[in-house]
Structures are given as C-alpha cells and as structure tokens.
Coordinates of C-alpha atoms and ligand atoms in Angstrom, one line a residue:
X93 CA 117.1 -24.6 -57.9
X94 CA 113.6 -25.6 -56.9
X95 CA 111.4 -25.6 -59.5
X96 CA 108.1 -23.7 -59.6
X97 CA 104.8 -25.7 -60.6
X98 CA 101.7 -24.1 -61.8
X99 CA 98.1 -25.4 -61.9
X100 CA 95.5 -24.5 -64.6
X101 CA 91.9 -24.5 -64.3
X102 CA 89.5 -23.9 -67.5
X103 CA 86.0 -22.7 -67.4
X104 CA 83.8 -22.1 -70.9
X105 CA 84.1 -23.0 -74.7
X106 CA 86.2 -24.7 -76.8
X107 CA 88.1 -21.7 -77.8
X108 CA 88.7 -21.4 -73.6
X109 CA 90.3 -25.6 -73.6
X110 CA 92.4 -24.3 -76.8
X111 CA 93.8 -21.2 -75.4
X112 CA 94.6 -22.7 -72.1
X113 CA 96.8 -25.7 -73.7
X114 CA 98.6 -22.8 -75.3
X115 CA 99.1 -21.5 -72.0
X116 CA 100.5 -24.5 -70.6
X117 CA 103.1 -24.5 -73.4
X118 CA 103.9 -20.9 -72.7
X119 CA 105.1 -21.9 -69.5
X120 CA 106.6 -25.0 -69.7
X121 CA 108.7 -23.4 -72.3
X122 CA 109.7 -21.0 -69.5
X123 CA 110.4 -23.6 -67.1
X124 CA 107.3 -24.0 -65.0
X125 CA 106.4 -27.4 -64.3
X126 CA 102.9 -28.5 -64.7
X127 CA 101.1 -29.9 -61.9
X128 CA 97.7 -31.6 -61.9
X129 CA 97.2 -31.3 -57.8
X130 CA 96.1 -27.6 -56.9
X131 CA 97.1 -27.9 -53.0
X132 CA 100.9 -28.8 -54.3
X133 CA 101.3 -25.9 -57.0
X134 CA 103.2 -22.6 -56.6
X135 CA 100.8 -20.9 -59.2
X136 CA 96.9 -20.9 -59.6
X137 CA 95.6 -20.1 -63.2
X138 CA 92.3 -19.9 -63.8
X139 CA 91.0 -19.4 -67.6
X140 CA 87.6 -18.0 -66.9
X141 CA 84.5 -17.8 -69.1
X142 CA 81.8 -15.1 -68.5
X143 CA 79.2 -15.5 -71.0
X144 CA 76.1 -16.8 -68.1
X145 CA 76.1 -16.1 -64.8
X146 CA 76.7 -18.8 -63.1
X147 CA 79.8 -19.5 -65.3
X148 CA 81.5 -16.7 -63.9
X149 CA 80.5 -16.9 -60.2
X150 CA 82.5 -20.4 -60.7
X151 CA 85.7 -18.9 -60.6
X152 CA 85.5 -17.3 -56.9
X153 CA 84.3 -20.1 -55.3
X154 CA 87.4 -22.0 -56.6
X155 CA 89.7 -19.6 -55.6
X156 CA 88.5 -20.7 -52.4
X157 CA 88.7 -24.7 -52.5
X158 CA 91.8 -25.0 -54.5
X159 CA 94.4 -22.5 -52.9
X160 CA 96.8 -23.6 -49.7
X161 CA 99.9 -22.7 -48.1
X162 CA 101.9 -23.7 -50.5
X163 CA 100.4 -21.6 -52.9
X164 CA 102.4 -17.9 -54.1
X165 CA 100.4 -16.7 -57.3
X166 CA 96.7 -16.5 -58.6
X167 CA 96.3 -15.1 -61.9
X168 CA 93.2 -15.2 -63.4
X169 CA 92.7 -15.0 -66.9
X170 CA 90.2 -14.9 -70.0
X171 CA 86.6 -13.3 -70.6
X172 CA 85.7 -12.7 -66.7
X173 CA 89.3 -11.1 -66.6
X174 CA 88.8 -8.8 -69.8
X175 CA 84.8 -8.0 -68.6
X176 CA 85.2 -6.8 -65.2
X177 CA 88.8 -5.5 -65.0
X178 CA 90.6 -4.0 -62.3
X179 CA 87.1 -5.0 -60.0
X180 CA 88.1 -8.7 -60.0
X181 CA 91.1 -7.6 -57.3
X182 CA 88.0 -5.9 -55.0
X183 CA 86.0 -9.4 -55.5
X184 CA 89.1 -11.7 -53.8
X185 CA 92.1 -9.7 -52.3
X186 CA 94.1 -12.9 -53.1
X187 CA 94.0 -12.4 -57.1
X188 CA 97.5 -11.2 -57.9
X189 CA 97.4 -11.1 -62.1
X190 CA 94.5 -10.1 -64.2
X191 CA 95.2 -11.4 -68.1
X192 CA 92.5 -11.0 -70.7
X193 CA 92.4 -13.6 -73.7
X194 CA 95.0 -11.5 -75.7
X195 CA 97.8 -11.5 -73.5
X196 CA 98.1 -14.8 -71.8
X197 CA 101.8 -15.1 -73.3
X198 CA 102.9 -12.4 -71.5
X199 CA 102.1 -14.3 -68.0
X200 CA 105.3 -15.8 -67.3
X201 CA 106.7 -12.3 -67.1
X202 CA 103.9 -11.3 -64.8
X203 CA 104.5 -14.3 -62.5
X204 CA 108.0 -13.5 -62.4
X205 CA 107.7 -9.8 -61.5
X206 CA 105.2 -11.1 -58.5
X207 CA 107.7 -13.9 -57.1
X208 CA 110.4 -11.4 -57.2
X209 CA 108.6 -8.8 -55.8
X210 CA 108.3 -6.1 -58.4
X211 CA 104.6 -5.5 -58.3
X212 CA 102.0 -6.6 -56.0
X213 CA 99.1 -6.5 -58.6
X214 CA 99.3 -6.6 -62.5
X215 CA 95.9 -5.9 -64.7
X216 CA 96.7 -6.3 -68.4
X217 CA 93.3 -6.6 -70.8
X218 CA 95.3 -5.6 -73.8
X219 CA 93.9 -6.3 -77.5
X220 CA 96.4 -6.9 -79.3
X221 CA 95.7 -10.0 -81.8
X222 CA 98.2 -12.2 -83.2
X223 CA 101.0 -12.0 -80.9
X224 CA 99.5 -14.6 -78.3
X225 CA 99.4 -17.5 -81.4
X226 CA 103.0 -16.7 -82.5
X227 CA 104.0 -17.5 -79.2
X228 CA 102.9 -20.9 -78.5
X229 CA 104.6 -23.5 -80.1
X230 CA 102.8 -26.6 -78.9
X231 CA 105.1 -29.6 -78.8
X232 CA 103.6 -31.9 -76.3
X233 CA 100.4 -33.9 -75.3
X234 CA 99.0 -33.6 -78.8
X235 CA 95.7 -35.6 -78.7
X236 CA 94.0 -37.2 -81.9
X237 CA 91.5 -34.7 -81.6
X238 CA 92.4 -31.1 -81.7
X239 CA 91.6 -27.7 -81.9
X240 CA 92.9 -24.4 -83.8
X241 CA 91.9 -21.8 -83.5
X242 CA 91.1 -19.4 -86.8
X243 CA 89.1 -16.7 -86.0
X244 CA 88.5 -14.6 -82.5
X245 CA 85.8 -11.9 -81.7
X246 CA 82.9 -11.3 -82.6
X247 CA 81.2 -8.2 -84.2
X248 CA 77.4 -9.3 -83.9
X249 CA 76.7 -7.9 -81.1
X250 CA 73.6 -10.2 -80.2
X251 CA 72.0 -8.1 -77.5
X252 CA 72.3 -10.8 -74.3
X253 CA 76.3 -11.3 -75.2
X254 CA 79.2 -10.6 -73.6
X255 CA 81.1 -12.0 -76.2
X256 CA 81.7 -8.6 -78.2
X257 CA 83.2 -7.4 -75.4
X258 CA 85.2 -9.7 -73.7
X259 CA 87.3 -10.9 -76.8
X260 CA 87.1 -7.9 -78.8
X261 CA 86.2 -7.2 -82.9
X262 CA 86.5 -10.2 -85.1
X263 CA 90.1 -10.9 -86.4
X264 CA 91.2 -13.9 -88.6
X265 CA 94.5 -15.6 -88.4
X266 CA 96.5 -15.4 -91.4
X267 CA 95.9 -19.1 -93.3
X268 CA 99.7 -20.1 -93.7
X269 CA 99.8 -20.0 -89.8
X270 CA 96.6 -22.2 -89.6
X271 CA 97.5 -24.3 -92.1
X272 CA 101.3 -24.3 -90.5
X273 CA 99.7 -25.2 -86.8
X274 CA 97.6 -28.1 -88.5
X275 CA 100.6 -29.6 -90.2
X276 CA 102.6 -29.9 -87.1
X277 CA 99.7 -31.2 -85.3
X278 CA 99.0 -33.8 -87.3
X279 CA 103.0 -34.9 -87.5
X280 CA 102.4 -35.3 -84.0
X281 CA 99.2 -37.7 -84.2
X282 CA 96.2 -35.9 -84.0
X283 CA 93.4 -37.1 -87.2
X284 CA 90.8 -34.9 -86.8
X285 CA 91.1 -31.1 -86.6
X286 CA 88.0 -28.8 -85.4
X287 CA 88.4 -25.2 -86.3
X288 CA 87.5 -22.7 -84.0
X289 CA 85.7 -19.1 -83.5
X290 CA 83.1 -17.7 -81.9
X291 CA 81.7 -16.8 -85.7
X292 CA 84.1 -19.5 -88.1
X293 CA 82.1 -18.7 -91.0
X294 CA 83.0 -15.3 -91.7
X295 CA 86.5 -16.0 -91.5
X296 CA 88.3 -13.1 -93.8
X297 CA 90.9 -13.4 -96.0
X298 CA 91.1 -9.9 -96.3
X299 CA 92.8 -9.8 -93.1
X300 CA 94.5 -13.4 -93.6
X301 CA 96.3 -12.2 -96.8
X302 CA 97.6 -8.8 -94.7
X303 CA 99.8 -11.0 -92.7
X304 CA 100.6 -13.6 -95.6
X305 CA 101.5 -10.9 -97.7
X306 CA 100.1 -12.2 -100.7
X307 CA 97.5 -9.9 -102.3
X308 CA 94.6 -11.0 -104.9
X309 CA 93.6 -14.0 -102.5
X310 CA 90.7 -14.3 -101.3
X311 CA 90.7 -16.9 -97.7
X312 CA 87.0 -17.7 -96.7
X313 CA 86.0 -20.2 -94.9
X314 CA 85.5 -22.4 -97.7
X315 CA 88.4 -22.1 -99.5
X316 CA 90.5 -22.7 -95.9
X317 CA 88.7 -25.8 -95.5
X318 CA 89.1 -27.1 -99.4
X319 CA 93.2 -26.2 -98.4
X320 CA 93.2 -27.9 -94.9
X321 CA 91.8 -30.8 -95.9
X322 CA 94.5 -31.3 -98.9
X323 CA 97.0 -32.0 -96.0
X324 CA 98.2 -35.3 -95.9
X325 CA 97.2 -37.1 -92.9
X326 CA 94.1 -35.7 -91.5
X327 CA 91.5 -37.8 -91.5
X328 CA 88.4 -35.8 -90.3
X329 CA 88.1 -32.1 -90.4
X330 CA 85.0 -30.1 -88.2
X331 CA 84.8 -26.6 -87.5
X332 CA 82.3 -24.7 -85.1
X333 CA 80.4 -22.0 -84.5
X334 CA 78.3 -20.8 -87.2
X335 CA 76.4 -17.9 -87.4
X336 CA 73.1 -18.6 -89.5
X337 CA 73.6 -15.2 -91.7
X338 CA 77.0 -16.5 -92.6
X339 CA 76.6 -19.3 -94.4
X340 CA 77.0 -19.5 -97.6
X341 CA 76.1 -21.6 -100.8
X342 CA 80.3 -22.1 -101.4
X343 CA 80.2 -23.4 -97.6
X344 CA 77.7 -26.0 -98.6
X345 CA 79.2 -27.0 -101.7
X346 CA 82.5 -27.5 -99.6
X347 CA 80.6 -29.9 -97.7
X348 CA 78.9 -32.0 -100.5
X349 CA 82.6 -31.7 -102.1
X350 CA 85.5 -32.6 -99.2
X351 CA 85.2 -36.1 -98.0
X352 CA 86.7 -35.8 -94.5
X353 CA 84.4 -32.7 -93.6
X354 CA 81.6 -34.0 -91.6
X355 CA 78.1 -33.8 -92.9
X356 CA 77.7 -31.9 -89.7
X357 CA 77.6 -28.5 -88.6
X358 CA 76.4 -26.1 -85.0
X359 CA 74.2 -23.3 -86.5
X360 CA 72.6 -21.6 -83.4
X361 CA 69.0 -20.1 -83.6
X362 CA 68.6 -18.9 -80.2
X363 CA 64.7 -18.3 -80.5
X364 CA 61.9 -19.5 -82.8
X365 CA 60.1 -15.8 -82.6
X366 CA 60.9 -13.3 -85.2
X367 CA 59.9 -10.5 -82.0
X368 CA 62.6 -12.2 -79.8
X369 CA 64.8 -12.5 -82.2
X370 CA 64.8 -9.0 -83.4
X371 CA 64.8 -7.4 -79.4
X372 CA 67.9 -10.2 -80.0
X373 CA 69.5 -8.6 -82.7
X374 CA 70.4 -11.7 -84.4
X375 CA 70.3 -10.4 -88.0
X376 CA 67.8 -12.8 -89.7
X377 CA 64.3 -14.1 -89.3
X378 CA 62.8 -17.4 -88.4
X379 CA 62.2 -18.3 -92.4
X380 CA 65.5 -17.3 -93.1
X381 CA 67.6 -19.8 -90.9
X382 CA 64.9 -22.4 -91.6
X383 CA 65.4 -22.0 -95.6
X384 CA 69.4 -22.0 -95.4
X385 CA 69.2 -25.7 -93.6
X386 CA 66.9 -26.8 -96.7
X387 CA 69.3 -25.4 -99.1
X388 CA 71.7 -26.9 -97.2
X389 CA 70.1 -30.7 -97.0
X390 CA 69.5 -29.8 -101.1
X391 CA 73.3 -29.4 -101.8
X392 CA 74.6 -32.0 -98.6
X393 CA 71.8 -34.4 -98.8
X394 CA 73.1 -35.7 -94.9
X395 CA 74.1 -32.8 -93.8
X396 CA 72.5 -33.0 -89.7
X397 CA 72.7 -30.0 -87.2
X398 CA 72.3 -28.9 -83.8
X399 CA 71.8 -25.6 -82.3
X400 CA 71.9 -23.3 -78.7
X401 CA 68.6 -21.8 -77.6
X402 CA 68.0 -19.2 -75.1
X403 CA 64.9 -19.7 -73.1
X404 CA 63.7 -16.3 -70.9
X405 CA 64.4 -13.9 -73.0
X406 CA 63.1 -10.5 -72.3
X407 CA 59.3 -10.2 -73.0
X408 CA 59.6 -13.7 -74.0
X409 CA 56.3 -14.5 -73.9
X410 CA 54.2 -18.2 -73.9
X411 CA 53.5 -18.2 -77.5
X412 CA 57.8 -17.1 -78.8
X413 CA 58.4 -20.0 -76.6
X414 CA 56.0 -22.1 -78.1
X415 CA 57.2 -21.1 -81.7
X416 CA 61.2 -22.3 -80.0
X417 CA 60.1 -25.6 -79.6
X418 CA 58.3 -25.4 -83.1
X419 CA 61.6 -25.4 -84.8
X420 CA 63.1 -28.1 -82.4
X421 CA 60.5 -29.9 -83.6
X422 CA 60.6 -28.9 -87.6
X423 CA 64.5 -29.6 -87.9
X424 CA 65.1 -32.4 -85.5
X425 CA 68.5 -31.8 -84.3
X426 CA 71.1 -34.1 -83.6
X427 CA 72.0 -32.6 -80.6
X428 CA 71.2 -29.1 -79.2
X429 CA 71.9 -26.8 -75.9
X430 CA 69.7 -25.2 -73.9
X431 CA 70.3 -22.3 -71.8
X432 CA 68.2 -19.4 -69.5
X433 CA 68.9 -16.0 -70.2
X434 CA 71.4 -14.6 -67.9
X435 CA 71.2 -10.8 -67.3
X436 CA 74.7 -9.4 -68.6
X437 CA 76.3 -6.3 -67.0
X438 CA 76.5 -3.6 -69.8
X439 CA 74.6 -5.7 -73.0
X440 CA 72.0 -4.0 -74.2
X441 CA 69.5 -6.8 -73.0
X442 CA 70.0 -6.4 -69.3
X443 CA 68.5 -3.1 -69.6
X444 CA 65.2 -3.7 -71.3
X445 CA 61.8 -4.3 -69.5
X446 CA 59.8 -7.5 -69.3
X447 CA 62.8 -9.4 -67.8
X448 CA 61.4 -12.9 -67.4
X449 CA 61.2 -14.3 -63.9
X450 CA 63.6 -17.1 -62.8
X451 CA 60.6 -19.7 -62.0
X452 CA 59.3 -19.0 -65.5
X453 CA 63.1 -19.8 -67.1
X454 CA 63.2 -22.7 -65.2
X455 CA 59.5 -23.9 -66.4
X456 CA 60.6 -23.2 -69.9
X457 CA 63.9 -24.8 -69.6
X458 CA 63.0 -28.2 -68.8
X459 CA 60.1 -27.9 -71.6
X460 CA 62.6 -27.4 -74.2
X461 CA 64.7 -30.3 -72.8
X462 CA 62.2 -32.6 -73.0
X463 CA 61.5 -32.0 -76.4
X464 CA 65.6 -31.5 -77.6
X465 CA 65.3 -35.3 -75.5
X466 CA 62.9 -36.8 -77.5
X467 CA 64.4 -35.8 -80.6
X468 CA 67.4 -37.2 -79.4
X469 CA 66.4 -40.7 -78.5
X470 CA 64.5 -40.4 -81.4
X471 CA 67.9 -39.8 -83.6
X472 CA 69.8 -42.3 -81.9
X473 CA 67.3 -44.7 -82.7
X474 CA 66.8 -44.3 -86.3
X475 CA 71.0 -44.9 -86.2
X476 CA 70.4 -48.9 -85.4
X477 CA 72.0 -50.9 -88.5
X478 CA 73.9 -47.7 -89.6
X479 CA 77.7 -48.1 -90.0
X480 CA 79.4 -45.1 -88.8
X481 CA 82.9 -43.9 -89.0
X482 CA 84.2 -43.5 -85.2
X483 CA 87.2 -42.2 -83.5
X484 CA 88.0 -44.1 -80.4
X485 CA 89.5 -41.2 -77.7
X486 CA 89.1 -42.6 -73.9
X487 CA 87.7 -46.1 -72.7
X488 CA 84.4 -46.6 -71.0
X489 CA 83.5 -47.6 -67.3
X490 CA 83.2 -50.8 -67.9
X491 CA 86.0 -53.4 -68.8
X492 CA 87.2 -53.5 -72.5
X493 CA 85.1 -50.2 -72.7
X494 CA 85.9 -48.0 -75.3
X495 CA 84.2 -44.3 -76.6
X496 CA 84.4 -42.6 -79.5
X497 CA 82.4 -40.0 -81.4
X498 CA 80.5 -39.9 -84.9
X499 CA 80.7 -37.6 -87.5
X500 CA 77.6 -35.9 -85.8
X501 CA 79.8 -35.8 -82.3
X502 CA 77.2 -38.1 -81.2
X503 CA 79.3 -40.9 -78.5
X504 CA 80.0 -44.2 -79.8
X505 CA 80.4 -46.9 -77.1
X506 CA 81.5 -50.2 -78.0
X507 CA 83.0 -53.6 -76.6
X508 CA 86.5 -55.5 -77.7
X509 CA 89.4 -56.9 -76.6
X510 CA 91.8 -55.0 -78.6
X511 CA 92.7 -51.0 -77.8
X512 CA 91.0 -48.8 -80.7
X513 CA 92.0 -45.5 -78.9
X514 CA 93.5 -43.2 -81.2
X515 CA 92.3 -45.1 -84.4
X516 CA 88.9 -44.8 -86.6
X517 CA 86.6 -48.2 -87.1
X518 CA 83.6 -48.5 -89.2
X519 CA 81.3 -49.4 -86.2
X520 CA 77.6 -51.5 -86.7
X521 CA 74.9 -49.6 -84.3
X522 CA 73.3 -52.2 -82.6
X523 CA 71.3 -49.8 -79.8
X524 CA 70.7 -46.2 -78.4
X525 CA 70.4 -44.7 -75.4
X526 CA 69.6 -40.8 -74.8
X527 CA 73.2 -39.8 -74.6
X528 CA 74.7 -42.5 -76.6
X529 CA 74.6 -45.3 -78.7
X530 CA 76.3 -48.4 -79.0
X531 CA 77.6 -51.1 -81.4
X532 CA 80.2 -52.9 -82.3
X533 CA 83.2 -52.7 -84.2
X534 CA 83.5 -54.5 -87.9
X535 CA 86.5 -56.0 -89.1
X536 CA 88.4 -54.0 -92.1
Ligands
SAH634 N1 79.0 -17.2 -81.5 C1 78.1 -18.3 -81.1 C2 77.8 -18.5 -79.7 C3 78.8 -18.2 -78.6 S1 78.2 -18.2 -77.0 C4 76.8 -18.0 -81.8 O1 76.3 -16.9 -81.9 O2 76.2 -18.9 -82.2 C5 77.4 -19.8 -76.8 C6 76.0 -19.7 -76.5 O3 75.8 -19.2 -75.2 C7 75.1 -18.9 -77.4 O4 74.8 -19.5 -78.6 C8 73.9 -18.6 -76.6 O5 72.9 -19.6 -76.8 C9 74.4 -18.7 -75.2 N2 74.4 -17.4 -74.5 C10 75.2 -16.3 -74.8 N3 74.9 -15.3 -74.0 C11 73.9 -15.7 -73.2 C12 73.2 -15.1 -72.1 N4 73.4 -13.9 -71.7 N5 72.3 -15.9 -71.4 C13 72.1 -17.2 -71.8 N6 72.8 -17.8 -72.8 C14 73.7 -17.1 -73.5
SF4_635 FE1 77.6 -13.6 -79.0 FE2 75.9 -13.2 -81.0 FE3 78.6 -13.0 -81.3 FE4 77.5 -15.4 -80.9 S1 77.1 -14.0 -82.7 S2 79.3 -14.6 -79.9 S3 75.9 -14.9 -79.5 S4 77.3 -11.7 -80.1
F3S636 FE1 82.8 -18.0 -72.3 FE2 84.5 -16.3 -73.4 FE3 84.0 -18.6 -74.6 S1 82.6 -15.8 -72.4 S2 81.9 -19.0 -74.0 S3 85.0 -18.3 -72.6 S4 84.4 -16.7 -75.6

C-alpha cells in the first residue's frame, strides 16, 4: 500500500515547536510518513499561533503557497484554531480539520475519517488536559536541546491576550511524568532541558500530586527544578516564561543553589507606566517588578534577564512610553522583545478608547529598539575576556563555523577544525557584534 506523507508547518512560541514535534510523533506512530517538501505531501498541518495579528493572518496566506494537486487534507491546528472556531472553514473552503491545542492526538483519526470519506469537515476545540502528553511518546530526532512542557494556560487574563482563551485555565502536569519525559530525553542525547509554560512559575503541585497520587507534597516550581536537576546526565537546565508576581524568594534561592540552572531568566514587564499597566491588568506596579530583580541579583549575584514589551497600548501616551524605556535603561537586559499592540477580537483591550494609531506604534517601536540595541551591544561588549560555558547546536556560514548559545541564550560563534556540535566548551570571548559574539574555544 502507498504510504500517506504529511507536512507540518509551525507558527508562534516555544510551547507551539514542542507541541508540534509531539504531533509528528503522533503520526508517525500511526504510519504517516513525514515529509519536509509541502507540494509532495498528502496532508497539510499547520500549528498556528494567534497571539498578534499578523501571526495569525500567516496561516491563510500559506494555505495558499504551499498546497498542490497532490495534496488531500489541511488541518489546521493550535491557538488560531481554538480562537476562531468553526469561522476558520468560512476564511478558506479548503481547511478540512480544525484541532485546538488539546486534541492534536486525536488527528490521525480525523485524517482517517476524511480520506475515507466519513466527514467532509471536523471542528474539535476540546479542553481536555493531559490526554494529549500521554499520547506522545517521542522516540526520534531528539536534539541536545529540548523542551517539555510543564504547565499550559494561563489564568492572568492580561487585558491585550488571547492567551486565556485560546489554551484554556492553567493546568500543571503531574511531576513524575515530567520528570519521566526528561529522563528519556536525556537517554536519548539531549543536555540541556528548557521547561515550558506560558506562566512556569506558578506551576502547582496541587494539581501535580492529583495525578501522582501521592498526597502531602507540595510540587512548585522550585522544588521541580531542585528534582530535575538531580537527574543524571543533564547538563543545563532553563525554563521560561515568568510572570513577575510569581516569583518567589525559594525560586531565587533555587538559582543561587542548582549549578546547572542558568543565572538567567525571561520576566516580562510589558510597560514601564503603572497607568498602562493597570488598564493592562498585569497584577503589580512598576516598583514591584523592579524590586523582585534586586532581590533577585541580592540572592543570585549573576542572575541577568530579558523581558517583552508592548509598545501602543491603549491611551499609551508620550510620557508611559518614556517611563518603558526608563526601565530598559535601569535594568539593562540581556536581550528583550519588542512588540506593537495588536487589537485582539474579544480581550477586554480591543474595546477601550484611545487605541493608538499604527504610525505612532511604529514611531515607538523602533525607539524602543534602538535603546534594547544599545544595551545589547553594550552587553556583548562588556563579555570580551569572559569564559562562558557554550553548547554548540548548528554550524555557521562560513567554513569550520560553529554556533552555540550561552547561559544567557546569547549566540556563541566560534572557529575550529574539529565538530563541537552537540558538546559544551568553555569558550574565551574575544569580540561582539549586536546579535552575537565570538571567541574561541579553550582546550579542557
Ligand atoms: N505568558 C507570558 C507571555 C506570553 S505571550 C507573559 O505574560 O509574560 C508573549 C508576548 O507576546 C507577551 O509577553 C506580550 O509582550 C506579547 N503579546 C501578547 N499579546 C499581545 C498583543 N495583543 N499585542 C502585542 N503583543 C502581545
Ligand atoms: Fe497572556 Fe498575560 Fe497570561 Fe502572559 S500572563 S499569557 S500576557 S494573559
Ligand atoms: Fe501564540 Fe498560542 Fe503560543 S497564541 S504565543 S502559539 S500560546
């Protein structure tokens, strides 16, 4: 019998890349065969993200350039799928499956009722929670760097996000899975491990310990990171994103205390302006997040972090923006992201006055990355005659090229005759650019 190949496309955050390697193992399991050529596959996935604009818009136009004759199935799947619903098939006629982030194991069986002709169209944005992780059992292409995931949903309900909606309340994984998923990873190569969740830091035993079944346990986030990083094997352990109102003193003792957690860690502010932040519902002031990275330098004297702003808020006006790139400027991140505001159907944010004109997000945007820029090359600098601890993953343009990344994800870019991929080296920083620096590679 022929066999039927499938091609996957994913759009969005980390949590998107995780979910859709789960997906390919979902369906390799079931036979499908994998291809990386869209014109020769059977079956279009596309893993969508929804959370700006133009992130979402992405998907349609792809539809467009990647399908062919050959072509039998689209499915699309993920946080566009779960937002907009049964609308998506009025958007592109030739969408066959609709799968929100919960369900994606169940798509083989929708792929096989459309090639056999049982349904024409199949919607499923069902919530349930732990079924999807149960059913993929990743066996191959385990990279040195991986994620897994911990924690889904969100419950913050920041006022410009879709997030809340799109993957549902927050839910933790129980921490014998995790800790069962890192185990096998590692067995299978991979030396550093980034926990995932669209809020890691209040990770919840509570509803861990429900599926363990142990009881009198408490699993936060610190405790899950003092267990992971007992496994044998793992060499560097990350975990991202933070919420600022989430962190905790035991978080930043776990960091002055493991050795392989990075002195590292993404704590977005959004805004610099108590006002905006407020009108964004964020759940702490300006003085707040700004006193929790002291503490945090106090008990992790390298600790370094970066952060997402939103630029264009509503009512945003010259000054909150001003007071934005006053904290860029006070904490000097390693790196950060910038984004406009994107007007979100159904968030309470889309439907307040004073929206901000696209002109005036632009403006502000490229401020803000001017100064996130400077602080940048101003960072990468002040690295020159640091060793750092790097983890070579793909080679460079150039000949003998090789990249890697930092503790601080910053890229590492050296020169040598001999392959590092897939190995750490202590490397000397010898010079920085804005994206990068570069060194070379000292001799155990
Ligand atoms: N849970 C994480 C962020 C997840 S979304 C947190 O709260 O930190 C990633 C980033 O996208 C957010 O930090 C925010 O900066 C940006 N974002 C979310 N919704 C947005 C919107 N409507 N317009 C522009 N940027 C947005
Ligand atoms: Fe969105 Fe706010 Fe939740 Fe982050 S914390 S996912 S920005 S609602
Ligand atoms: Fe996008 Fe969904 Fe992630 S909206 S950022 S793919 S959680």
């Amino acid at each position: 019998m022929q066999e039927t190949s499938f091609y996957i496309k994913a759009y969005g955050c980390q949590m998107n890349v995780y979910d859709s390697k789960n997906i390919i193992e979902i369906m390799e399991c079931r036979g499908f065969v994998r291809t990386l050529d869209p014109k020769a596959a059977d079956i279009l996935v596309f893993y969508t993200c929804n959370i700006r604009e133009n992130a979402a818009r992405k998907v349609f136009s792809a539809i467009g350039m990647l399908k062919s004759s050959k072509t039998k199935v689209i499915a699309i799947g993920g946080c566009v799928a779960q937002a907009e619903k049964d609308e998506i098939f009025k958007k592109s006629s030739l969408i066959d499956i609709v799968f929100g982030p919960h369900v994606y194991h169940k798509l083989p069986d929708y792929i096989g009722q459309i090639l056999n002709g049982e349904q024409s169209k199949i919607l499923d944005i069902g919530l349930e929670k732990f079924n999807k992780f149960e059913k993929a059992q990743r066996k191959n292409d385990v990279l040195f760097s991986e994620f897994v995931t911990i924690q889904e949903g969100c419950d913050n309900f920041c006022s410009y996000c879709v997030v809340p909606y799109t993957r549902g309340r927050e839910y933790s994984r129980a921490a014998k899975d995790i800790i069962s998923d890192i185990r096998y990873l590692i067995s299978n190569g991979a030396k550093e491990i980034t926990l995932l969740g669209q809020n890691v830091n209040s990770y919840d035993g509570d509803a861990a310990y429900i599926n363990i079944g142990t009881k009198g346990n408490t699993w936060k986030l610190d405790r899950l990171l003092y267990e992971i990083s007992g496994i044998d094997g793992l060499k560097r352990l990350r975990y991202t994103t933070s919420h600022p109102k989430d962190i905790t003193v035991d978080l930043m003792t776990a960091h002055s205390e493991i050795p392989i957690l990075v002195p590292f860690a993404h704590i977005p502010i959004q805004s610099g302006s108590d006002r905006i932040l407020k009108l964004m519902n964020r759940g702490h002031t300006v003085a707040e997040y700004l006193d929790k990275l002291k503490m945090f330098r106090t008990i992790c004297p390298h600790m370094q972090f970066s952060s997402d702003f939103i630029v264009g808020f509503p009512t945003e006006t010259d000054e909150d923006f001003e007071d934005t790139v006053k904290v860029v400027n006070d904490v000097g991140y390693v790196v950060s992201y910038a984004f406009k505001y994107s007007r979100r159907k159904d968030t309470p944010a889309s439907q307040m006055d004073g929206q901000i004109s696209e002109h005036e997000k632009e403006g502000r945007l490229r401020m803000l990355q001017d100064s996130l820029s400077r602080h940048q090359i101003h960072r990468n600098n002040s690295l020159i005659g640091q060793v750092h601890s790097v983890l070579f993953d793909k080679c460079g343009k150039k000949e003998n090229q090789y990249i890697g990344k930092n503790g601080y994800m910053q890229s590492v870019v050296v020169e040598c005759d001999s392959n590092p991929i897939g190995e750490f080296r202590n490397v000397l920083i010898e010079s920085s650019g804005i994206n990068s620096v570069s060194g070379k590679i000292l001799q155990k």
